[in-house]
Amino acid sequence: MSCTFRSTTKQEQFHLLQKVRWNDPGALYSLMDMEKLSRFPFLIDQEGDIYVTQPLDREEKDAYVFYAVAKDEHGKPLATPLKIQVKVKDINDNPPTCPSIMTVLEVQENEQIGSSIGTLLAHDMDEENTINSVLGYKIVDQTPKVPGDGLFLVHTYLGTFQLAMQSLRKQDAPQYNLTVEVSDKDFKTLCLVQIHIIDINDQIPIFEKADYGNLTLPEDTAVGSVILTIQATDADEPLTGSSKILYRITQGDSEGRLEIETDPETNTGYVKIKKPLDFETVAFHNIVFQAENPEPLVLGVQYNASSSATFRLIVTDVNEAPQFSQQVYQVKVSEDMAKGTKVANVTAKDPEGLNISYSLRGDKRSWLKIDPITGEIFSVAPLDREAESLYRIQVVATEVGGSSLSSTAQFHLTLTDVNDNPPRLVKEYTGLFFCYPPKAPGSLIFEATDDDQESLRGRHFTFSLGSESLQKDWEVSKINGTHASLSTKHTGFEERVYNISIRINDGGRPPLEGTVSLPVTFCKCVEDRCFQAAGRMPGIPTVGMAVGILLTTFLVIGIVLAVVFFQIKKTQGQHNVESTQTAEAKPLRT
């Protein structure tokens, strides 16, 4: 069973909605809410009449589904529950609502009449597409009313705003506040709309003066110096891309020696030295400035002569030091280059055209010389990569005459290696030994190296004994490119030191060979360590010296004892004499 019921108010509670009847009397009726609603606004009496007990709100719930149940006096169902569907019919009980406290729209100040600006989308909670939710729009107030009232139109049913009378200017008013009445057939609501006027770049920068006169500067004026201040103004909105000014030089500075920085707050331009001025290159600059905006100009507006200005820069001559063609000269030669060979040629020019004299500074090894007129550099001594692989000196260019100014450049001479160092032992081997008497042949390991570059020799040494006479007792075996072993061939060696000469060949181009000596000691061992009686060290007395020292010590002790004994005897004798004299002087008693 379905029925339709309109939304109700409190005064309409307990309104009869529907009647249900069981054929036989005595049936007990009840309603069953299958949706388990927190608020169930219906009841049924024992006559089978269904009533609405609470106000219905379509915007809260637009339909209900429940069941009517009939039971006998014992609670037994008399029939299948009857399904009841209730649809809530809308009434106009909701006023229009604004989309926000303030709807903000924007329009450019050159917008054409009739152009769409934006839309106000109000809302009504009543049922859509019915007379209750149809909204109408009307502007009821405009603030400010300059240059006049009625500058805007709004579509009655769409809420779309249009420019009505004329293009706007931000100078007249930066924004407009509109009060819009939104209504349905019963309610009215006021919504606020704010329209911002967007500035456009329809004003060009204008220089305060067209000619900034003459300026004379010496060519050694410091880079970064501010030499001139320029100023242009723009009538567009401040601090925007339409009013910001960028200055550029359009004529008179093809080498880019000047630059202009703009103060973002004041649009003041500061002309600065970007690269050193050069009297010899350009002595007079006729500079033309152009002032522009980063924002493009609107169609129909163009820059003109008011956006440009001129000034003349006069550069005066200053005596300058010679200038090298490069600041660092790098040359690579072989270390076996013959004396007197030309190594390189350096060049410098004097800006004033004076002659130049060349010299070297820092040639601590006296390997090089330079021709003072031509700048040619020659070797004058044997070069040695192992002593210094990268030789750094300075070349000095001094003007002849004038103020004798000078400048320097770096000269780096890289020496490439040749095989000119014979092999040698990597260290001094002083602790090589075999225990005496040897019980079996043994071997010792040693390592070789040389001072040439590893990439040149590749570390592939060959080893052999220094003389044929050693071959009956010793043997040398190569382990790898740098290590070899020295082995004994028998056990019949004496307890002493053997100096074994060994030849080491580097296999280079040309190959070089070195002869080294390995001292090998045969000695008695204690716990596998060589034991040797300590020799006499400086300052330690021999046995004879020790006996002499001991006898001398005893003699000195004897003399001291004799003197002491004699002194004691002498003291006792004096004491006895004094006692006798005293006894004789005393009178006898009777």
Coordinates of C-alpha atoms in Angstrom, one line a residue:
M1 CA 0.0 0.0 0.0
S2 CA 1.4 3.4 -1.0
C3 CA 0.3 6.9 0.0
T4 CA 1.6 10.5 -0.3
F5 CA 1.6 13.0 2.5
R6 CA 2.9 16.5 2.5
S7 CA 5.4 17.9 5.0
T8 CA 3.6 18.9 8.2
T9 CA 4.0 21.3 11.1
K10 CA 3.4 20.8 14.8
Q11 CA -0.2 22.0 14.5
E12 CA -0.8 19.1 12.1
Q13 CA 0.3 16.3 14.4
F14 CA -2.0 13.2 14.8
H15 CA -3.4 13.7 11.3
L16 CA -5.1 10.6 10.0
L17 CA -2.9 9.1 7.3
Q18 CA -4.5 5.8 6.4
K19 CA -7.0 3.1 7.5
V20 CA -6.4 -0.7 7.6
R21 CA -9.1 -3.3 8.6
W22 CA -9.1 -7.0 9.3
N23 CA -12.2 -8.8 8.1
D24 CA -13.1 -10.2 11.5
P25 CA -13.6 -8.2 14.6
G26 CA -11.2 -8.4 17.6
A27 CA -8.0 -8.0 15.6
L28 CA -5.1 -6.3 17.4
Y29 CA -3.1 -3.8 15.2
S30 CA 0.5 -2.7 15.4
L31 CA 3.2 -1.1 13.2
M32 CA 6.6 -2.6 12.5
D33 CA 9.5 -0.2 11.6
M34 CA 11.9 -2.2 9.4
E35 CA 14.3 0.7 9.0
K36 CA 14.9 1.0 12.8
L37 CA 14.6 4.8 12.7
S38 CA 15.6 6.8 15.7
R39 CA 12.4 8.9 15.2
F40 CA 9.3 7.0 14.0
P41 CA 6.5 9.5 13.4
F42 CA 3.5 7.1 13.0
L43 CA 1.1 5.0 15.2
I44 CA -1.9 2.9 14.7
D45 CA -4.9 2.6 17.0
Q46 CA -7.1 -0.5 17.6
E47 CA -9.5 0.6 15.0
G48 CA -6.7 0.3 12.4
D49 CA -6.4 4.0 11.8
I50 CA -2.8 5.2 11.1
Y51 CA -1.8 8.7 12.3
V52 CA 1.1 11.0 11.8
T53 CA 2.5 11.7 15.3
Q54 CA 5.4 14.1 14.6
P55 CA 6.1 16.8 12.0
L56 CA 7.4 15.4 8.7
D57 CA 10.4 17.1 6.9
R58 CA 11.0 16.1 3.3
E59 CA 14.5 17.7 3.5
E60 CA 15.3 15.3 6.4
K61 CA 13.6 12.2 5.0
D62 CA 11.4 12.1 1.9
A63 CA 10.0 8.5 2.2
Y64 CA 9.1 5.9 4.8
V65 CA 8.5 2.2 4.6
F66 CA 6.9 0.2 7.4
Y67 CA 4.4 -2.7 8.0
A68 CA 1.0 -3.0 9.6
V69 CA 0.5 -6.2 11.6
A70 CA -2.8 -7.8 12.6
K71 CA -2.8 -10.5 15.5
D72 CA -5.5 -12.3 17.4
E73 CA -5.9 -12.1 21.2
H74 CA -3.2 -14.8 21.6
G75 CA -0.6 -12.9 19.6
K76 CA -0.9 -15.1 16.6
P77 CA -0.6 -13.2 13.2
L78 CA -3.8 -13.2 11.3
A79 CA -2.3 -12.5 8.0
T80 CA 1.0 -11.5 6.3
P81 CA 2.1 -8.0 7.4
L82 CA 0.9 -5.2 5.1
K83 CA 3.7 -3.1 3.6
I84 CA 3.0 0.6 3.7
Q85 CA 5.0 3.2 1.8
V86 CA 4.7 6.9 2.6
K87 CA 6.2 9.6 0.3
V88 CA 6.6 13.0 1.9
K89 CA 5.5 15.8 -0.5
D90 CA 7.5 19.0 -0.5
I91 CA 6.2 22.4 0.7
N92 CA 8.1 25.6 0.4
D93 CA 9.5 25.7 3.9
N94 CA 13.2 26.6 3.2
P95 CA 14.6 30.0 2.3
P96 CA 17.4 30.4 -0.2
T97 CA 21.0 30.2 1.2
C98 CA 24.1 32.1 0.0
P99 CA 27.1 29.9 -1.1
S100 CA 29.4 31.8 1.3
I101 CA 29.5 34.9 3.5
M102 CA 31.1 36.8 0.6
T103 CA 31.3 35.7 -3.1
V104 CA 34.4 37.3 -4.7
L105 CA 34.5 37.8 -8.5
E106 CA 37.2 39.5 -10.7
V107 CA 37.0 41.6 -13.8
Q108 CA 39.8 43.3 -15.8
E109 CA 39.5 47.1 -16.0
N110 CA 39.3 47.0 -19.8
E111 CA 36.5 44.4 -19.9
Q112 CA 34.0 45.1 -22.7
I113 CA 30.3 45.9 -21.9
G114 CA 28.2 42.8 -21.7
S115 CA 31.1 40.5 -20.8
S116 CA 30.3 37.8 -18.2
I117 CA 32.0 38.5 -14.9
G118 CA 31.0 35.5 -12.8
T119 CA 28.1 33.7 -11.2
L120 CA 26.4 33.7 -7.8
L121 CA 25.1 30.2 -7.0
A122 CA 22.6 30.3 -4.2
H123 CA 20.9 27.1 -2.9
D124 CA 17.4 26.1 -1.8
M125 CA 16.8 22.9 0.2
D126 CA 13.3 22.4 -1.2
E127 CA 12.7 19.8 -3.8
E128 CA 14.7 20.4 -7.0
N129 CA 13.0 21.3 -10.3
T130 CA 9.8 22.4 -8.5
I131 CA 8.3 25.8 -8.0
N132 CA 9.6 25.7 -4.4
S133 CA 13.3 25.7 -5.5
V134 CA 13.2 28.1 -8.4
L135 CA 15.4 31.2 -7.4
G136 CA 15.4 34.7 -8.7
Y137 CA 18.3 37.2 -8.4
K138 CA 18.3 41.0 -8.2
I139 CA 20.9 43.6 -7.4
V140 CA 19.5 45.9 -4.7
D141 CA 22.7 47.9 -3.8
Q142 CA 26.1 48.9 -5.3
T143 CA 28.9 50.4 -3.3
P144 CA 30.6 52.7 -4.4
K145 CA 28.4 54.3 -6.9
V146 CA 31.3 55.7 -9.0
P147 CA 31.6 56.5 -11.8
G148 CA 27.9 55.7 -11.6
D149 CA 25.2 53.4 -10.2
G150 CA 24.0 50.3 -12.1
L151 CA 27.4 49.3 -13.4
F152 CA 26.5 45.6 -13.2
L153 CA 23.6 43.4 -14.3
V154 CA 22.6 40.0 -12.9
H155 CA 20.6 37.4 -14.8
T156 CA 17.3 36.9 -13.0
Y157 CA 17.4 33.1 -12.9
L158 CA 21.0 32.2 -13.6
G159 CA 22.7 34.5 -11.1
T160 CA 25.4 35.5 -13.8
F161 CA 26.8 39.0 -13.6
Q162 CA 27.6 41.2 -16.6
L163 CA 29.2 44.6 -17.1
A164 CA 26.3 46.9 -17.9
M165 CA 27.4 50.4 -18.7
Q166 CA 31.2 50.9 -19.3
S167 CA 34.7 49.5 -18.9
L168 CA 36.0 49.9 -15.4
R169 CA 39.2 51.7 -14.2
K170 CA 40.9 50.6 -11.1
Q171 CA 41.9 54.3 -10.5
D172 CA 38.1 55.0 -10.0
A173 CA 37.5 52.1 -7.5
P174 CA 39.6 49.0 -6.9
Q175 CA 36.5 46.9 -5.9
Y176 CA 32.7 47.0 -5.8
N177 CA 30.4 45.5 -3.2
L178 CA 27.0 44.4 -4.4
T179 CA 24.0 43.3 -2.3
V180 CA 22.0 40.7 -4.2
E181 CA 18.4 39.6 -3.3
V182 CA 17.8 35.9 -3.8
S183 CA 14.2 34.8 -3.6
D184 CA 11.8 31.9 -4.2
K185 CA 8.0 32.2 -4.2
D186 CA 7.8 32.7 -0.5
F187 CA 11.2 33.7 0.9
K188 CA 14.0 36.3 0.3
T189 CA 17.7 36.2 1.3
L190 CA 20.4 38.9 0.8
C191 CA 23.8 37.7 -0.4
L192 CA 27.0 39.8 -0.7
V193 CA 29.1 39.9 -3.8
Q194 CA 32.5 41.6 -4.1
I195 CA 33.9 42.4 -7.5
H196 CA 37.7 43.1 -7.7
I197 CA 39.0 45.3 -10.5
I198 CA 42.2 43.8 -12.0
D199 CA 44.7 46.3 -13.3
I200 CA 45.9 45.9 -16.8
N201 CA 49.1 47.2 -18.3
D202 CA 47.7 50.2 -20.3
Q203 CA 50.2 52.8 -19.1
I204 CA 53.8 52.9 -20.3
P205 CA 56.9 53.9 -18.2
I206 CA 57.9 57.6 -18.6
F207 CA 61.4 58.8 -17.9
E208 CA 61.8 61.9 -15.7
K209 CA 64.1 63.3 -18.3
A210 CA 65.1 62.3 -21.7
D211 CA 68.9 63.2 -21.5
Y212 CA 71.2 62.5 -18.5
G213 CA 74.1 64.4 -20.0
N214 CA 77.8 63.5 -20.1
L215 CA 79.8 61.4 -17.7
T216 CA 83.6 61.1 -17.7
L217 CA 85.3 58.1 -16.1
P218 CA 88.8 56.7 -16.0
E219 CA 89.1 53.3 -17.6
D220 CA 90.2 51.7 -14.3
T221 CA 86.9 52.5 -12.5
A222 CA 86.1 49.6 -10.3
V223 CA 83.7 46.9 -11.5
G224 CA 80.5 47.2 -9.5
S225 CA 80.6 51.0 -9.1
V226 CA 77.3 52.9 -9.5
I227 CA 78.0 55.6 -12.1
L228 CA 74.5 57.0 -12.7
T229 CA 70.9 56.9 -11.3
I230 CA 68.0 57.0 -13.6
Q231 CA 64.2 57.2 -12.9
A232 CA 61.0 56.4 -14.8
T233 CA 57.4 56.2 -13.4
D234 CA 54.4 54.1 -14.4
A235 CA 50.7 55.0 -13.6
D236 CA 49.6 51.4 -13.4
E237 CA 48.8 49.7 -10.1
P238 CA 51.8 49.9 -7.8
L239 CA 53.9 46.8 -7.0
T240 CA 52.4 44.8 -9.9
G241 CA 53.9 43.5 -13.1
S242 CA 52.1 46.3 -14.9
S243 CA 53.9 49.1 -13.0
K244 CA 57.3 47.4 -12.3
I245 CA 60.0 48.8 -14.5
L246 CA 62.9 47.0 -16.0
Y247 CA 65.7 49.0 -17.6
R248 CA 67.9 47.8 -20.5
I249 CA 70.6 49.4 -22.7
T250 CA 69.6 49.2 -26.3
Q251 CA 72.5 51.1 -27.9
G252 CA 76.1 52.1 -27.1
D253 CA 77.3 49.1 -25.1
S254 CA 77.7 46.2 -27.5
E255 CA 80.4 44.6 -25.2
G256 CA 78.1 44.6 -22.2
R257 CA 80.4 46.7 -19.9
L258 CA 77.4 48.3 -18.1
E259 CA 74.3 46.8 -16.3
I260 CA 71.2 48.4 -14.7
E261 CA 69.7 47.2 -11.4
T262 CA 66.2 48.3 -10.5
D263 CA 64.9 49.0 -6.9
P264 CA 61.7 47.0 -6.7
E265 CA 60.1 49.6 -4.4
T266 CA 60.9 52.8 -6.1
N267 CA 61.7 51.7 -9.7
T268 CA 64.9 53.6 -9.5
G269 CA 67.6 52.4 -11.9
Y270 CA 71.3 52.1 -10.9
V271 CA 73.7 52.0 -13.8
K272 CA 76.8 50.0 -12.7
I273 CA 80.1 48.9 -14.2
K274 CA 79.8 45.2 -15.1
K275 CA 83.1 44.7 -17.0
P276 CA 86.2 46.9 -16.9
L277 CA 86.1 49.9 -19.2
D278 CA 88.8 50.1 -21.9
F279 CA 89.9 53.3 -23.4
E280 CA 91.9 51.5 -26.1
T281 CA 88.8 49.7 -27.3
V282 CA 86.0 52.3 -27.0
A283 CA 86.6 55.7 -25.6
F284 CA 83.1 57.1 -26.1
H285 CA 79.8 55.4 -25.4
N286 CA 76.5 57.0 -26.6
I287 CA 74.1 55.1 -24.3
V288 CA 70.3 54.7 -25.0
F289 CA 68.1 53.4 -22.1
Q290 CA 64.7 51.7 -22.5
A291 CA 62.2 51.4 -19.7
E292 CA 59.7 48.5 -20.0
N293 CA 57.3 46.4 -17.9
P294 CA 57.6 42.7 -17.4
E295 CA 53.8 42.5 -18.0
P296 CA 52.9 42.8 -21.7
L297 CA 51.1 46.0 -22.8
V298 CA 47.4 45.7 -23.7
L299 CA 46.5 45.7 -27.3
G300 CA 46.7 49.1 -28.8
V301 CA 49.2 50.5 -26.3
Q302 CA 52.9 50.7 -27.3
Y303 CA 56.2 52.1 -25.9
N304 CA 57.3 55.4 -27.3
A305 CA 60.0 58.0 -27.0
S306 CA 58.9 58.8 -23.4
S307 CA 60.1 55.3 -22.4
S308 CA 63.7 55.9 -23.5
A309 CA 66.5 58.2 -22.4
T310 CA 70.2 58.8 -23.3
F311 CA 73.5 59.7 -21.8
R312 CA 77.1 59.8 -23.0
L313 CA 80.0 58.0 -21.2
I314 CA 83.5 59.3 -21.9
V315 CA 86.4 57.0 -20.9
T316 CA 89.8 58.4 -20.2
D317 CA 93.1 56.6 -20.5
V318 CA 95.0 55.1 -17.6
N319 CA 98.4 53.5 -17.8
E320 CA 97.8 49.8 -17.5
A321 CA 100.1 46.8 -16.9
P322 CA 100.8 44.4 -19.8
Q323 CA 98.3 41.7 -20.3
F324 CA 99.2 38.0 -21.0
S325 CA 97.3 36.1 -23.6
Q326 CA 96.5 33.6 -20.9
Q327 CA 96.9 33.4 -17.2
V328 CA 98.2 29.9 -17.0
Y329 CA 100.6 28.3 -19.5
Q330 CA 100.8 24.5 -19.3
V331 CA 103.5 22.6 -21.2
K332 CA 104.5 18.9 -21.1
V333 CA 108.0 17.7 -22.0
S334 CA 110.1 14.6 -21.5
E335 CA 112.6 14.8 -18.6
D336 CA 115.5 13.8 -20.9
M337 CA 115.0 16.8 -23.1
A338 CA 118.4 18.2 -24.2
K339 CA 119.7 21.5 -22.7
G340 CA 118.9 24.5 -24.9
T341 CA 115.7 23.1 -26.3
K342 CA 112.8 25.5 -26.6
V343 CA 110.0 24.7 -24.2
A344 CA 107.3 27.2 -24.9
N345 CA 106.6 30.8 -26.0
V346 CA 104.6 33.3 -23.8
T347 CA 103.1 36.5 -25.1
A348 CA 101.8 39.7 -23.5
K349 CA 100.6 43.0 -24.9
D350 CA 100.8 46.4 -23.3
P351 CA 97.4 48.3 -23.7
E352 CA 99.4 51.6 -24.4
G353 CA 101.5 49.9 -27.0
L354 CA 104.8 50.0 -25.0
N355 CA 107.5 47.4 -25.5
I356 CA 107.6 44.5 -23.0
S357 CA 110.5 42.7 -21.3
Y358 CA 110.0 39.1 -20.0
S359 CA 111.6 37.5 -17.0
L360 CA 111.1 34.4 -14.8
R361 CA 110.3 34.3 -11.1
G362 CA 110.5 31.3 -8.8
D363 CA 112.9 29.2 -11.0
K364 CA 114.4 27.6 -7.8
R365 CA 116.2 24.8 -9.7
S366 CA 117.5 27.0 -12.4
W367 CA 116.2 24.7 -15.1
L368 CA 114.8 27.4 -17.5
K369 CA 115.6 30.8 -19.1
I370 CA 113.4 33.2 -21.1
D371 CA 114.3 35.5 -23.9
P372 CA 113.5 38.9 -22.5
I373 CA 112.3 40.2 -25.9
T374 CA 110.5 37.3 -27.6
G375 CA 109.2 35.5 -24.5
E376 CA 110.6 32.1 -25.7
I377 CA 111.5 29.8 -22.8
F378 CA 114.4 27.3 -23.1
S379 CA 115.8 24.6 -20.9
V380 CA 119.3 25.3 -19.5
A381 CA 119.9 22.3 -17.2
P382 CA 119.0 18.6 -17.1
L383 CA 115.5 18.0 -16.0
D384 CA 114.6 15.4 -13.4
R385 CA 111.0 14.2 -13.0
E386 CA 111.9 12.3 -9.9
A387 CA 113.1 15.6 -8.3
E388 CA 110.0 17.5 -9.4
S389 CA 107.3 16.2 -11.7
L390 CA 105.3 19.5 -12.0
Y391 CA 107.6 22.5 -12.1
R392 CA 105.7 25.7 -11.3
I393 CA 107.2 29.2 -11.9
Q394 CA 105.9 32.6 -12.8
V395 CA 106.5 34.6 -16.0
V396 CA 106.7 38.4 -15.5
A397 CA 106.0 40.9 -18.3
T398 CA 107.2 44.4 -17.6
E399 CA 106.5 47.4 -19.8
V400 CA 109.7 49.2 -21.1
G401 CA 109.4 52.9 -20.3
G402 CA 106.3 54.6 -18.8
S403 CA 105.7 53.5 -15.2
S404 CA 107.4 50.1 -15.7
L405 CA 104.2 48.3 -14.7
S406 CA 104.3 44.5 -14.7
S407 CA 102.0 41.5 -14.6
T408 CA 102.5 37.8 -14.0
A409 CA 101.2 34.6 -15.4
Q410 CA 101.7 31.0 -14.1
F411 CA 103.9 28.6 -16.1
H412 CA 103.5 24.9 -15.3
L413 CA 106.0 22.5 -16.8
T414 CA 105.0 18.8 -16.6
L415 CA 107.8 16.3 -17.0
T416 CA 107.1 13.0 -18.5
D417 CA 109.2 10.0 -17.3
V418 CA 112.0 8.1 -19.0
N419 CA 113.6 5.0 -17.7
D420 CA 116.7 6.6 -16.0
N421 CA 116.7 5.0 -12.5
P422 CA 118.2 1.6 -11.9
P423 CA 116.4 -0.8 -9.6
R424 CA 117.3 -0.9 -5.9
L425 CA 116.1 -2.7 -2.8
V426 CA 112.9 -1.3 -1.3
K427 CA 114.6 -1.0 2.1
E428 CA 117.9 -1.7 3.8
Y429 CA 117.9 -5.4 4.9
T430 CA 120.0 -5.7 8.1
G431 CA 118.3 -8.5 9.9
L432 CA 118.5 -11.5 7.5
F433 CA 119.9 -14.6 9.2
F434 CA 120.0 -18.4 9.2
C435 CA 120.5 -20.4 12.4
Y436 CA 123.9 -22.0 12.8
P437 CA 124.7 -24.7 12.2
P438 CA 122.1 -25.0 9.5
K439 CA 120.2 -28.2 9.4
A440 CA 118.7 -27.8 5.9
P441 CA 118.8 -25.3 3.1
G442 CA 116.7 -22.3 3.6
S443 CA 115.5 -19.1 1.8
L444 CA 114.9 -15.5 2.5
I445 CA 112.6 -13.0 0.7
F446 CA 113.4 -9.5 -0.4
E447 CA 111.7 -6.8 -2.5
A448 CA 113.0 -4.5 -5.2
T449 CA 111.8 -1.1 -6.6
D450 CA 113.0 1.9 -8.6
D451 CA 112.2 5.6 -8.7
D452 CA 110.6 5.7 -12.2
Q453 CA 106.9 5.8 -12.8
E454 CA 105.2 2.5 -12.2
S455 CA 103.3 2.9 -15.5
L456 CA 106.6 3.1 -17.3
R457 CA 108.4 0.1 -15.9
G458 CA 105.3 -2.0 -15.1
R459 CA 107.0 -3.4 -12.0
H460 CA 108.5 -6.5 -13.7
F461 CA 112.0 -7.0 -12.3
T462 CA 114.3 -9.9 -13.1
F463 CA 116.8 -11.2 -10.5
S464 CA 120.2 -13.0 -10.7
L465 CA 123.4 -13.5 -8.6
G466 CA 126.1 -10.9 -9.0
S467 CA 128.9 -13.4 -9.7
E468 CA 129.3 -16.9 -10.9
S469 CA 131.3 -17.8 -7.8
L470 CA 128.1 -17.5 -5.7
Q471 CA 126.2 -20.0 -7.7
K472 CA 127.7 -23.1 -5.9
D473 CA 126.3 -21.8 -2.6
W474 CA 123.3 -19.6 -3.4
E475 CA 120.3 -19.4 -5.7
V476 CA 118.0 -16.5 -6.5
S477 CA 114.4 -17.2 -7.6
K478 CA 111.8 -14.7 -8.8
I479 CA 108.5 -14.8 -6.9
N480 CA 106.6 -12.0 -8.8
G481 CA 107.4 -8.7 -10.5
T482 CA 108.9 -7.1 -7.3
H483 CA 109.8 -10.0 -5.0
A484 CA 112.4 -12.7 -5.1
S485 CA 113.9 -15.3 -2.7
L486 CA 117.5 -16.0 -1.9
S487 CA 118.1 -19.7 -1.0
T488 CA 121.1 -21.7 0.2
K489 CA 122.1 -24.8 -1.7
H490 CA 123.7 -26.7 1.2
T491 CA 124.4 -26.5 4.9
G492 CA 128.1 -26.1 5.0
F493 CA 128.3 -22.4 5.9
E494 CA 130.5 -20.8 8.6
E495 CA 129.2 -18.8 11.5
R496 CA 129.7 -15.3 10.0
V497 CA 128.2 -12.7 7.8
Y498 CA 128.0 -13.3 4.0
N499 CA 127.4 -10.3 1.7
I500 CA 125.6 -11.6 -1.4
S501 CA 125.6 -9.5 -4.5
I502 CA 122.4 -9.6 -6.6
R503 CA 121.7 -8.0 -10.0
I504 CA 118.2 -6.6 -10.6
N505 CA 117.1 -5.7 -14.1
D506 CA 114.0 -3.5 -14.7
G507 CA 113.3 -4.6 -18.3
G508 CA 112.7 -1.0 -19.4
R509 CA 113.5 0.8 -22.6
P510 CA 116.4 1.0 -22.4
P511 CA 116.7 -1.6 -19.6
L512 CA 118.6 -0.6 -16.5
E513 CA 120.3 -2.9 -14.1
G514 CA 121.4 -2.3 -10.5
T515 CA 123.6 -4.5 -8.3
V516 CA 122.7 -4.7 -4.6
S517 CA 124.2 -6.5 -1.6
L518 CA 122.2 -8.5 0.8
P519 CA 124.0 -9.2 4.2
V520 CA 123.1 -12.7 5.5
T521 CA 124.2 -13.8 8.9
F522 CA 124.7 -17.4 10.1
C523 CA 124.5 -17.3 13.9
K524 CA 123.5 -19.4 16.9
C525 CA 119.8 -19.1 17.6
V526 CA 117.8 -19.0 20.8
E527 CA 114.1 -19.6 20.4
D528 CA 114.6 -19.2 16.6
R529 CA 116.2 -15.8 17.1
C530 CA 119.8 -14.9 16.3
F531 CA 122.0 -14.8 19.5
Q532 CA 125.3 -13.0 19.4
A533 CA 127.7 -12.1 22.2
A534 CA 127.5 -8.4 22.8
G535 CA 130.7 -6.5 21.7
R536 CA 132.4 -3.9 23.8
M537 CA 130.4 -0.7 23.9
P538 CA 132.1 2.7 24.2
G539 CA 132.6 3.6 27.9
I540 CA 132.6 -0.1 29.1
P541 CA 136.1 -1.0 30.7
T542 CA 138.0 -4.1 29.6
V543 CA 138.9 -6.9 32.1
G544 CA 142.5 -5.4 32.6
M545 CA 141.0 -2.0 33.2
A546 CA 138.5 -3.4 35.7
V547 CA 141.4 -5.2 37.7
G548 CA 143.4 -1.9 37.7
I549 CA 140.4 0.0 38.9
L550 CA 139.8 -2.6 41.6
L551 CA 143.4 -2.5 42.9
T552 CA 143.4 1.3 42.8
T553 CA 140.2 1.3 44.9
F554 CA 141.8 -1.0 47.5
L555 CA 145.0 1.1 47.7
V556 CA 142.9 4.3 48.3
I557 CA 140.9 2.5 51.0
G558 CA 144.2 1.3 52.6
I559 CA 145.7 4.8 52.7
V560 CA 142.6 6.2 54.2
L561 CA 142.6 3.6 56.9
A562 CA 146.3 4.2 57.7
V563 CA 145.7 7.9 58.0
V564 CA 142.8 7.3 60.4
F565 CA 144.8 4.8 62.5
F566 CA 147.8 7.2 62.7
Q567 CA 145.5 10.0 63.8
I568 CA 144.0 7.9 66.5
K569 CA 147.5 6.9 67.9
K570 CA 148.5 10.5 67.9
T571 CA 145.5 11.6 69.9
Q572 CA 146.0 8.8 72.5
G573 CA 149.7 9.8 73.0
Q574 CA 148.8 13.4 73.7
H575 CA 146.3 12.3 76.2
N576 CA 148.8 10.1 78.2
V577 CA 151.3 12.9 78.5
E578 CA 148.7 15.3 79.8
S579 CA 147.7 12.7 82.4
T580 CA 151.3 12.3 83.7
Q581 CA 151.8 16.0 84.0
T582 CA 148.7 16.4 86.0
A583 CA 149.7 13.6 88.5
E584 CA 153.1 15.2 89.2
A585 CA 151.6 18.6 90.1
K586 CA 149.3 17.2 92.7
P587 CA 150.6 17.2 96.5
L588 CA 151.0 14.0 98.3
R589 CA 148.5 13.2 101.0
T590 CA 149.4 11.5 104.3

